[in-house]
PDB file of C-alpha atoms and ligand atoms in Angstrom:
ATOM      1  CA  MET A1174     -16.742  10.591  17.514  1.00  0.00           C
ATOM      2  CA  SER A1175     -15.575   7.005  17.457  1.00  0.00           C
ATOM      3  CA  VAL A1176     -16.738   4.590  14.763  1.00  0.00           C
ATOM      4  CA  ASP A1177     -18.809   1.522  15.626  1.00  0.00           C
ATOM      5  CA  LEU A1178     -17.223  -1.174  13.463  1.00  0.00           C
ATOM      6  CA  GLN A1179     -20.237  -3.459  13.966  1.00  0.00           C
ATOM      7  CA  SER A1180     -22.431  -0.921  12.197  1.00  0.00           C
ATOM      8  CA  LEU A1181     -20.402  -1.109   8.989  1.00  0.00           C
ATOM      9  CA  GLU A1182     -22.103  -3.266   6.379  1.00  0.00           C
ATOM     10  CA  ARG A1183     -19.186  -3.590   4.009  1.00  0.00           C
ATOM     11  CA  ILE A1184     -15.572  -3.979   4.971  1.00  0.00           C
ATOM     12  CA  PRO A1185     -13.251  -3.694   1.961  1.00  0.00           C
ATOM     13  CA  ARG A1186     -11.084  -6.765   1.429  1.00  0.00           C
ATOM     14  CA  HIS A1187      -8.183  -4.632   0.274  1.00  0.00           C
ATOM     15  CA  VAL A1188      -7.252  -1.054   1.212  1.00  0.00           C
ATOM     16  CA  ALA A1189      -4.361   0.761  -0.494  1.00  0.00           C
ATOM     17  CA  LEU A1190      -2.753   3.807   1.085  1.00  0.00           C
ATOM     18  CA  ILE A1191      -0.669   6.696  -0.237  1.00  0.00           C
ATOM     19  CA  MET A1192       1.137   7.919   2.864  1.00  0.00           C
ATOM     20  CA  ASP A1193       1.720  11.567   2.084  1.00  0.00           C
ATOM     21  CA  GLY A1194       2.614  14.569   4.238  1.00  0.00           C
ATOM     22  CA  ASN A1195       5.452  13.283   6.420  1.00  0.00           C
ATOM     23  CA  GLY A1196       7.745  16.121   5.333  1.00  0.00           C
ATOM     24  CA  ARG A1197       5.151  18.837   5.895  1.00  0.00           C
ATOM     25  CA  TRP A1198       4.206  17.389   9.283  1.00  0.00           C
ATOM     26  CA  ALA A1199       7.860  17.666  10.347  1.00  0.00           C
ATOM     27  CA  GLN A1200       8.469  21.095   8.794  1.00  0.00           C
ATOM     28  CA  GLU A1201       5.429  22.570  10.571  1.00  0.00           C
ATOM     29  CA  ARG A1202       7.025  21.488  13.844  1.00  0.00           C
ATOM     30  CA  GLY A1203      10.457  22.793  12.933  1.00  0.00           C
ATOM     31  CA  LEU A1204      11.764  19.226  12.737  1.00  0.00           C
ATOM     32  CA  ASP A1205      13.868  17.415  10.170  1.00  0.00           C
ATOM     33  CA  ARG A1206      11.809  15.665   7.459  1.00  0.00           C
ATOM     34  CA  VAL A1207      13.142  12.317   8.680  1.00  0.00           C
ATOM     35  CA  GLU A1208      11.281  12.847  11.972  1.00  0.00           C
ATOM     36  CA  GLY A1209       8.071  12.951   9.928  1.00  0.00           C
ATOM     37  CA  HIS A1210       8.925   9.611   8.329  1.00  0.00           C
ATOM     38  CA  LYS A1211       9.644   8.129  11.781  1.00  0.00           C
ATOM     39  CA  GLU A1212       6.265   9.238  13.083  1.00  0.00           C
ATOM     40  CA  GLY A1213       4.753   7.969   9.823  1.00  0.00           C
ATOM     41  CA  ALA A1214       6.164   4.532  10.508  1.00  0.00           C
ATOM     42  CA  GLN A1215       4.107   4.524  13.734  1.00  0.00           C
ATOM     43  CA  SER A1216       1.017   5.252  11.650  1.00  0.00           C
ATOM     44  CA  VAL A1217       1.739   2.199   9.498  1.00  0.00           C
ATOM     45  CA  ARG A1218       1.759   0.101  12.647  1.00  0.00           C
ATOM     46  CA  ALA A1219      -1.518   1.667  13.830  1.00  0.00           C
ATOM     47  CA  VAL A1220      -3.158   0.998  10.461  1.00  0.00           C
ATOM     48  CA  LEU A1221      -2.011  -2.638  10.525  1.00  0.00           C
ATOM     49  CA  ARG A1222      -3.638  -3.082  13.904  1.00  0.00           C
ATOM     50  CA  ALA A1223      -6.818  -1.259  12.864  1.00  0.00           C
ATOM     51  CA  ALA A1224      -7.124  -3.211   9.617  1.00  0.00           C
ATOM     52  CA  ALA A1225      -6.785  -6.515  11.461  1.00  0.00           C
ATOM     53  CA  GLU A1226      -9.431  -5.407  13.964  1.00  0.00           C
ATOM     54  CA  ALA A1227     -11.836  -4.358  11.209  1.00  0.00           C
ATOM     55  CA  GLY A1228     -11.289  -7.554   9.220  1.00  0.00           C
ATOM     56  CA  VAL A1229      -9.568  -5.980   6.213  1.00  0.00           C
ATOM     57  CA  GLU A1230      -7.584  -8.762   4.532  1.00  0.00           C
ATOM     58  CA  PHE A1231      -5.053  -6.805   2.485  1.00  0.00           C
ATOM     59  CA  ILE A1232      -3.268  -3.524   3.189  1.00  0.00           C
ATOM     60  CA  THR A1233      -0.908  -2.028   0.611  1.00  0.00           C
ATOM     61  CA  VAL A1234       1.206   0.992   1.558  1.00  0.00           C
ATOM     62  CA  TYR A1235       3.173   3.127  -0.896  1.00  0.00           C
ATOM     63  CA  ALA A1236       6.418   3.416   1.064  1.00  0.00           C
ATOM     64  CA  PHE A1237       8.893   4.305  -1.687  1.00  0.00           C
ATOM     65  CA  SER A1238       8.203   5.099  -5.328  1.00  0.00           C
ATOM     66  CA  THR A1239      10.546   4.751  -8.293  1.00  0.00           C
ATOM     67  CA  GLU A1240      10.524   8.589  -8.335  1.00  0.00           C
ATOM     68  CA  ASN A1241      11.655   8.697  -4.680  1.00  0.00           C
ATOM     69  CA  TRP A1242      15.174   7.629  -5.798  1.00  0.00           C
ATOM     70  CA  LYS A1243      15.551  11.287  -6.861  1.00  0.00           C
ATOM     71  CA  ARG A1244      15.353  12.495  -3.228  1.00  0.00           C
ATOM     72  CA  PRO A1245      18.558  13.605  -1.465  1.00  0.00           C
ATOM     73  CA  PRO A1246      20.793  10.570  -0.665  1.00  0.00           C
ATOM     74  CA  ARG A1247      20.614  11.421   3.033  1.00  0.00           C
ATOM     75  CA  GLU A1248      16.810  11.141   3.045  1.00  0.00           C
ATOM     76  CA  ILE A1249      16.882   7.909   1.010  1.00  0.00           C
ATOM     77  CA  ASP A1250      19.405   6.454   3.430  1.00  0.00           C
ATOM     78  CA  ALA A1251      17.278   7.473   6.417  1.00  0.00           C
ATOM     79  CA  LEU A1252      14.169   5.929   4.830  1.00  0.00           C
ATOM     80  CA  MET A1253      15.983   2.629   4.183  1.00  0.00           C
ATOM     81  CA  LYS A1254      17.287   2.544   7.777  1.00  0.00           C
ATOM     82  CA  LEU A1255      13.815   3.373   9.051  1.00  0.00           C
ATOM     83  CA  LEU A1256      12.385   0.532   7.013  1.00  0.00           C
ATOM     84  CA  ILE A1257      14.757  -1.908   8.693  1.00  0.00           C
ATOM     85  CA  SER A1258      14.078  -0.619  12.210  1.00  0.00           C
ATOM     86  CA  SER A1259      10.316  -0.545  11.531  1.00  0.00           C
ATOM     87  CA  LEU A1260      10.309  -4.219  10.610  1.00  0.00           C
ATOM     88  CA  ASP A1261      11.704  -4.985  14.062  1.00  0.00           C
ATOM     89  CA  ALA A1262       8.983  -2.834  15.596  1.00  0.00           C
ATOM     90  CA  TYR A1263       6.169  -4.416  13.530  1.00  0.00           C
ATOM     91  CA  GLU A1264       7.231  -7.998  14.254  1.00  0.00           C
ATOM     92  CA  ARG A1265       4.827  -8.292  17.174  1.00  0.00           C
ATOM     93  CA  GLU A1266       1.813  -6.889  15.258  1.00  0.00           C
ATOM     94  CA  LEU A1267       2.515  -9.212  12.359  1.00  0.00           C
ATOM     95  CA  HIS A1268       2.630 -12.357  14.482  1.00  0.00           C
ATOM     96  CA  ASP A1269      -0.140 -11.397  16.942  1.00  0.00           C
ATOM     97  CA  ASN A1270      -2.527 -10.612  14.098  1.00  0.00           C
ATOM     98  CA  ARG A1271      -1.300 -13.390  11.790  1.00  0.00           C
ATOM     99  CA  ILE A1272      -0.281 -10.989   9.045  1.00  0.00           C
ATOM    100  CA  ARG A1273       1.799 -12.071   6.072  1.00  0.00           C
ATOM    101  CA  MET A1274       4.194  -9.423   4.769  1.00  0.00           C
ATOM    102  CA  ARG A1275       4.938  -9.098   1.056  1.00  0.00           C
ATOM    103  CA  VAL A1276       6.833  -6.589  -1.050  1.00  0.00           C
ATOM    104  CA  MET A1277       5.936  -5.250  -4.491  1.00  0.00           C
ATOM    105  CA  GLY A1278       8.283  -3.287  -6.712  1.00  0.00           C
ATOM    106  CA  GLN A1279      11.866  -3.415  -7.967  1.00  0.00           C
ATOM    107  CA  PHE A1280      13.198  -5.573  -5.130  1.00  0.00           C
ATOM    108  CA  ASP A1281      16.652  -5.906  -6.728  1.00  0.00           C
ATOM    109  CA  ARG A1282      17.145  -2.140  -6.712  1.00  0.00           C
ATOM    110  CA  LEU A1283      16.997  -1.999  -2.902  1.00  0.00           C
ATOM    111  CA  PRO A1284      20.230  -2.035  -0.854  1.00  0.00           C
ATOM    112  CA  LEU A1285      21.342  -5.542   0.112  1.00  0.00           C
ATOM    113  CA  PRO A1286      20.807  -5.182   3.906  1.00  0.00           C
ATOM    114  CA  VAL A1287      17.263  -3.923   3.270  1.00  0.00           C
ATOM    115  CA  ARG A1288      16.538  -6.863   0.981  1.00  0.00           C
ATOM    116  CA  ALA A1289      17.910  -9.288   3.542  1.00  0.00           C
ATOM    117  CA  ARG A1290      15.826  -7.787   6.352  1.00  0.00           C
ATOM    118  CA  LEU A1291      12.664  -7.769   4.230  1.00  0.00           C
ATOM    119  CA  GLN A1292      13.268 -11.372   3.184  1.00  0.00           C
ATOM    120  CA  LYS A1293      13.607 -12.431   6.830  1.00  0.00           C
ATOM    121  CA  THR A1294      10.189 -11.013   7.731  1.00  0.00           C
ATOM    122  CA  MET A1295       8.598 -12.283   4.525  1.00  0.00           C
ATOM    123  CA  ASP A1296       9.855 -15.805   5.290  1.00  0.00           C
ATOM    124  CA  ALA A1297       8.806 -15.626   8.953  1.00  0.00           C
ATOM    125  CA  THR A1298       5.245 -14.622   8.050  1.00  0.00           C
ATOM    126  CA  ALA A1299       4.779 -16.530   4.765  1.00  0.00           C
ATOM    127  CA  HIS A1300       2.478 -19.103   6.384  1.00  0.00           C
ATOM    128  CA  TYR A1301      -0.144 -16.583   7.556  1.00  0.00           C
ATOM    129  CA  THR A1302      -3.292 -16.388   5.459  1.00  0.00           C
ATOM    130  CA  ASP A1303      -5.635 -14.206   7.563  1.00  0.00           C
ATOM    131  CA  HIS A1304      -4.158 -10.836   6.574  1.00  0.00           C
ATOM    132  CA  THR A1305      -1.551  -9.538   4.147  1.00  0.00           C
ATOM    133  CA  PHE A1306       0.571  -6.424   4.488  1.00  0.00           C
ATOM    134  CA  ILE A1307       2.083  -5.333   1.171  1.00  0.00           C
ATOM    135  CA  ILE A1308       4.835  -2.732   1.069  1.00  0.00           C
ATOM    136  CA  ALA A1309       5.263  -1.037  -2.295  1.00  0.00           C
ATOM    137  CA  LEU A1310       8.993  -0.313  -2.496  1.00  0.00           C
ATOM    138  CA  SER A1311      10.808   1.167  -5.458  1.00  0.00           C
ATOM    139  CA  TYR A1312       7.374   0.784  -6.991  1.00  0.00           C
ATOM    140  CA  GLY A1313       5.998   2.503 -10.077  1.00  0.00           C
ATOM    141  CA  SER A1314       2.799   1.422 -11.745  1.00  0.00           C
ATOM    142  CA  ARG A1315       3.867   2.267 -15.299  1.00  0.00           C
ATOM    143  CA  THR A1316       7.014   0.159 -14.844  1.00  0.00           C
ATOM    144  CA  GLU A1317       4.865  -2.672 -13.467  1.00  0.00           C
ATOM    145  CA  ILE A1318       2.596  -2.550 -16.531  1.00  0.00           C
ATOM    146  CA  ALA A1319       5.583  -2.293 -18.904  1.00  0.00           C
ATOM    147  CA  ASP A1320       7.155  -5.317 -17.155  1.00  0.00           C
ATOM    148  CA  ALA A1321       3.885  -7.212 -17.624  1.00  0.00           C
ATOM    149  CA  ALA A1322       3.944  -6.333 -21.349  1.00  0.00           C
ATOM    150  CA  LYS A1323       7.494  -7.701 -21.598  1.00  0.00           C
ATOM    151  CA  LYS A1324       6.528 -10.982 -19.896  1.00  0.00           C
ATOM    152  CA  ILE A1325       3.513 -11.359 -22.200  1.00  0.00           C
ATOM    153  CA  ALA A1326       5.632 -10.606 -25.295  1.00  0.00           C
ATOM    154  CA  GLU A1327       8.122 -13.293 -24.238  1.00  0.00           C
ATOM    155  CA  LYS A1328       5.304 -15.837 -23.952  1.00  0.00           C
ATOM    156  CA  VAL A1329       4.005 -14.924 -27.403  1.00  0.00           C
ATOM    157  CA  LYS A1330       7.536 -15.259 -28.792  1.00  0.00           C
ATOM    158  CA  ALA A1331       7.920 -18.667 -27.161  1.00  0.00           C
ATOM    159  CA  GLY A1332       4.608 -19.789 -28.669  1.00  0.00           C
ATOM    160  CA  GLU A1333       2.966 -20.180 -25.237  1.00  0.00           C
ATOM    161  CA  LEU A1334       0.355 -17.497 -25.899  1.00  0.00           C
ATOM    162  CA  LYS A1335      -1.497 -16.198 -28.970  1.00  0.00           C
ATOM    163  CA  THR A1336      -1.735 -12.425 -29.520  1.00  0.00           C
ATOM    164  CA  LYS A1337      -5.466 -12.699 -30.213  1.00  0.00           C
ATOM    165  CA  ASN A1338      -5.983 -14.276 -26.784  1.00  0.00           C
ATOM    166  CA  ILE A1339      -4.443 -11.387 -24.820  1.00  0.00           C
ATOM    167  CA  ASP A1340      -7.152  -9.734 -22.737  1.00  0.00           C
ATOM    168  CA  GLU A1341      -7.525  -7.874 -19.403  1.00  0.00           C
ATOM    169  CA  GLN A1342      -7.050 -11.096 -17.444  1.00  0.00           C
ATOM    170  CA  THR A1343      -3.768 -11.742 -19.256  1.00  0.00           C
ATOM    171  CA  VAL A1344      -2.398  -8.338 -18.249  1.00  0.00           C
ATOM    172  CA  ALA A1345      -3.660  -8.683 -14.646  1.00  0.00           C
ATOM    173  CA  ALA A1346      -2.053 -12.137 -14.411  1.00  0.00           C
ATOM    174  CA  HIS A1347       1.380 -10.671 -15.278  1.00  0.00           C
ATOM    175  CA  LEU A1348       1.438  -7.838 -12.725  1.00  0.00           C
ATOM    176  CA  TYR A1349       3.717  -8.145  -9.669  1.00  0.00           C
ATOM    177  CA  LEU A1350       1.181  -9.768  -7.303  1.00  0.00           C
ATOM    178  CA  PRO A1351      -1.449 -11.369  -9.533  1.00  0.00           C
ATOM    179  CA  ASP A1352      -3.051 -13.334  -6.700  1.00  0.00           C
ATOM    180  CA  VAL A1353      -3.970 -10.202  -4.718  1.00  0.00           C
ATOM    181  CA  PRO A1354      -7.493  -8.800  -5.337  1.00  0.00           C
ATOM    182  CA  ASP A1355      -7.830  -5.181  -6.518  1.00  0.00           C
ATOM    183  CA  PRO A1356      -8.268  -2.647  -3.687  1.00  0.00           C
ATOM    184  CA  GLU A1357     -11.866  -1.501  -3.176  1.00  0.00           C
ATOM    185  CA  LEU A1358     -10.611   1.566  -1.318  1.00  0.00           C
ATOM    186  CA  MET A1359      -7.625   3.859  -1.790  1.00  0.00           C
ATOM    187  CA  ILE A1360      -6.773   6.356   0.933  1.00  0.00           C
ATOM    188  CA  ARG A1361      -4.466   9.305   0.308  1.00  0.00           C
ATOM    189  CA  THR A1362      -3.422  11.594   3.135  1.00  0.00           C
ATOM    190  CA  SER A1363      -2.446  15.274   3.104  1.00  0.00           C
ATOM    191  CA  GLY A1364      -5.062  16.344   0.578  1.00  0.00           C
ATOM    192  CA  GLU A1365      -3.312  15.868  -2.772  1.00  0.00           C
ATOM    193  CA  LEU A1366      -5.603  14.729  -5.592  1.00  0.00           C
ATOM    194  CA  ARG A1367      -3.108  12.610  -7.502  1.00  0.00           C
ATOM    195  CA  LEU A1368      -2.409   8.904  -8.071  1.00  0.00           C
ATOM    196  CA  SER A1369       1.356   9.412  -8.276  1.00  0.00           C
ATOM    197  CA  ASN A1370       1.952   6.291 -10.372  1.00  0.00           C
ATOM    198  CA  PHE A1371       0.380   4.015  -7.733  1.00  0.00           C
ATOM    199  CA  LEU A1372      -1.562   0.872  -8.782  1.00  0.00           C
ATOM    200  CA  LEU A1373      -2.959   2.483 -11.946  1.00  0.00           C
ATOM    201  CA  TRP A1374      -4.373  -0.799 -13.221  1.00  0.00           C
ATOM    202  CA  GLN A1375      -5.599  -2.140  -9.881  1.00  0.00           C
ATOM    203  CA  LEU A1376      -7.386   1.063  -8.795  1.00  0.00           C
ATOM    204  CA  SER A1377      -9.565   1.326 -11.920  1.00  0.00           C
ATOM    205  CA  TYR A1378     -12.810   0.805  -9.989  1.00  0.00           C
ATOM    206  CA  SER A1379     -11.736   1.714  -6.451  1.00  0.00           C
ATOM    207  CA  GLU A1380     -13.292   4.340  -4.219  1.00  0.00           C
ATOM    208  CA  PHE A1381     -10.896   7.147  -3.299  1.00  0.00           C
ATOM    209  CA  HIS A1382     -10.812   8.660   0.163  1.00  0.00           C
ATOM    210  CA  ILE A1383      -8.706  11.808   0.324  1.00  0.00           C
ATOM    211  CA  THR A1384      -8.084  13.316   3.736  1.00  0.00           C
ATOM    212  CA  GLU A1385      -6.297  16.551   4.663  1.00  0.00           C
ATOM    213  CA  THR A1386      -4.681  14.753   7.627  1.00  0.00           C
ATOM    214  CA  TYR A1387      -0.918  14.347   7.284  1.00  0.00           C
ATOM    215  CA  TRP A1388       0.220  10.718   7.334  1.00  0.00           C
ATOM    216  CA  PRO A1389       1.907  10.895  10.798  1.00  0.00           C
ATOM    217  CA  ASP A1390      -1.490  11.940  12.252  1.00  0.00           C
ATOM    218  CA  PHE A1391      -3.369   9.159  10.459  1.00  0.00           C
ATOM    219  CA  ARG A1392      -4.038   6.497  13.090  1.00  0.00           C
ATOM    220  CA  GLU A1393      -6.711   3.882  14.003  1.00  0.00           C
ATOM    221  CA  GLU A1394      -9.512   6.405  14.336  1.00  0.00           C
ATOM    222  CA  GLN A1395      -8.790   8.010  10.962  1.00  0.00           C
ATOM    223  CA  PHE A1396      -8.652   4.575   9.331  1.00  0.00           C
ATOM    224  CA  PHE A1397     -12.038   3.628  10.809  1.00  0.00           C
ATOM    225  CA  HIS A1398     -13.483   6.942   9.579  1.00  0.00           C
ATOM    226  CA  ALA A1399     -12.272   6.117   6.077  1.00  0.00           C
ATOM    227  CA  LEU A1400     -14.075   2.757   6.309  1.00  0.00           C
ATOM    228  CA  GLU A1401     -17.201   4.570   7.441  1.00  0.00           C
ATOM    229  CA  ALA A1402     -17.010   7.006   4.509  1.00  0.00           C
ATOM    230  CA  PHE A1403     -16.532   4.028   2.186  1.00  0.00           C
ATOM    231  CA  ASN A1404     -19.737   2.521   3.563  1.00  0.00           C
ATOM    232  CA  GLU A1405     -21.658   5.691   2.829  1.00  0.00           C
ATOM    233  CA  ARG A1406     -20.889   5.461  -0.871  1.00  0.00           C
ATOM    234  CA  ASP A1407     -22.526   3.328  -3.484  1.00  0.00           C
ATOM    235  CA  ARG A1408     -20.328   1.536  -5.953  1.00  0.00           C
ATOM    236  CA  ARG A1409     -21.709   1.440  -9.447  1.00  0.00           C
ATOM    237  CA  TYR A1410     -18.947  -0.022 -11.613  1.00  0.00           C
ATOM    238  CA  GLY A1411     -20.178   2.215 -14.439  1.00  0.00           C
ATOM    239  CA  GLY A1412     -23.418   0.242 -14.525  1.00  0.00           C
ATOM    240  CA  VAL A1413     -26.878   0.678 -13.066  1.00  0.00           C
ATOM    241  CA  ARG A1414     -27.095   1.764  -9.416  1.00  0.00           C
ATOM    242  CA  LYS A1415     -28.045  -1.156  -7.187  1.00  0.00           C
ATOM    243  CA  LYS A1416     -31.455  -0.750  -5.491  1.00  0.00           C
TER     244      LYS A1416
HETATM  245  C1  LIG B 481       5.585  10.794   1.714  1.00  0.00           C
HETATM  246  O1  LIG B 481       5.754  11.942   2.499  1.00  0.00           O
HETATM  247  C2  LIG B 481       6.123   9.616   2.387  1.00  0.00           C
HETATM  248  C3  LIG B 481       7.180   8.888   1.942  1.00  0.00           C
HETATM  249  C4  LIG B 481       7.883   9.154   0.693  1.00  0.00           C
HETATM  250  C5  LIG B 481       7.702   7.764   2.726  1.00  0.00           C
HETATM  251  C6  LIG B 481       6.733   6.915   3.452  1.00  0.00           C
HETATM  252  C7  LIG B 481       7.473   6.124   4.441  1.00  0.00           C
HETATM  253  C8  LIG B 481       7.102   5.873   5.704  1.00  0.00           C
HETATM  254  C9  LIG B 481       5.816   6.238   6.299  1.00  0.00           C
HETATM  255  C10 LIG B 481       8.095   5.210   6.593  1.00  0.00           C
HETATM  256  C11 LIG B 481       8.105   3.804   6.849  1.00  0.00           C
HETATM  257  C12 LIG B 481       7.281   2.909   6.037  1.00  0.00           C
HETATM  258  C13 LIG B 481       7.253   1.598   6.264  1.00  0.00           C
HETATM  259  C14 LIG B 481       6.397   0.704   5.442  1.00  0.00           C
HETATM  260  C15 LIG B 481       8.073   1.000   7.310  1.00  0.00           C
HETATM  261  P1  LIG B 481       6.565  13.157   1.916  1.00  0.00           P
HETATM  262  O2  LIG B 481       7.949  13.065   2.405  1.00  0.00           O
HETATM  263  O3  LIG B 481       6.405  13.197   0.430  1.00  0.00           O
HETATM  264  O4  LIG B 481       5.809  14.362   2.579  1.00  0.00           O
HETATM  265  P2  LIG B 481       5.635  15.820   1.995  1.00  0.00           P
HETATM  266  O5  LIG B 481       4.791  15.688   0.756  1.00  0.00           O
HETATM  267  O6  LIG B 481       4.940  16.535   3.095  1.00  0.00           O
HETATM  268  O7  LIG B 481       7.015  16.361   1.719  1.00  0.00           O
END
């Protein structure tokens, strides 16, 4: 059954996605794992379109974790090439829907041609303010928090900040993208119940939507269903339920 977007009372400003199950999707079809990633890249495009249609402002996808560097070099190479070719394919969606693309993670660890291609798209879309597409690349949340601690320590050392004044806002202000609001909704595909070192700080109060669907099968309809499920829940923030 299709979802009537007009009937949804609350559209999350920011949706984060753990795109899991590409390998299994391919293996079940007797295909190489890379084929699963290729089909998964089409799902990213579908989600970008769906998010723009629904009025979601920020989309963050977990495309490559710090742990993913341990995968076979052939798969890493294929993922990096796919990233480059996907940016060509997404160009139209980004401009048509006025989407700004940003990257979060250890940018300097990425191969030079990948960095150059990412930079080109980031520059070409930097002026858009309607929607933002964030790709988490060579991203690990614990590293992000440790990096924030280092930056804060440097400021204390330089006398710019007092230890007694460090609070939650201070930490949040030193994460990779401090101007981006926390996601209200996190979607993980392929049924795993783990955070996998993704946005540990930012997802503290988010709703989680876990679906058995493998990422390559997660398209517009599945995204709208996740928004519908989000609407059926009541957020309490650990306080008193709103009447
Ligand atoms: C997890 O599936 C997925 C990844 C590690 C890569 C995600 C990348 C893409 C969807 C490709 C392109 C992305 C962009 C932003 C252009 P898995 O391989 O861990 O699947 P498995 O758990 O079934 O083995």
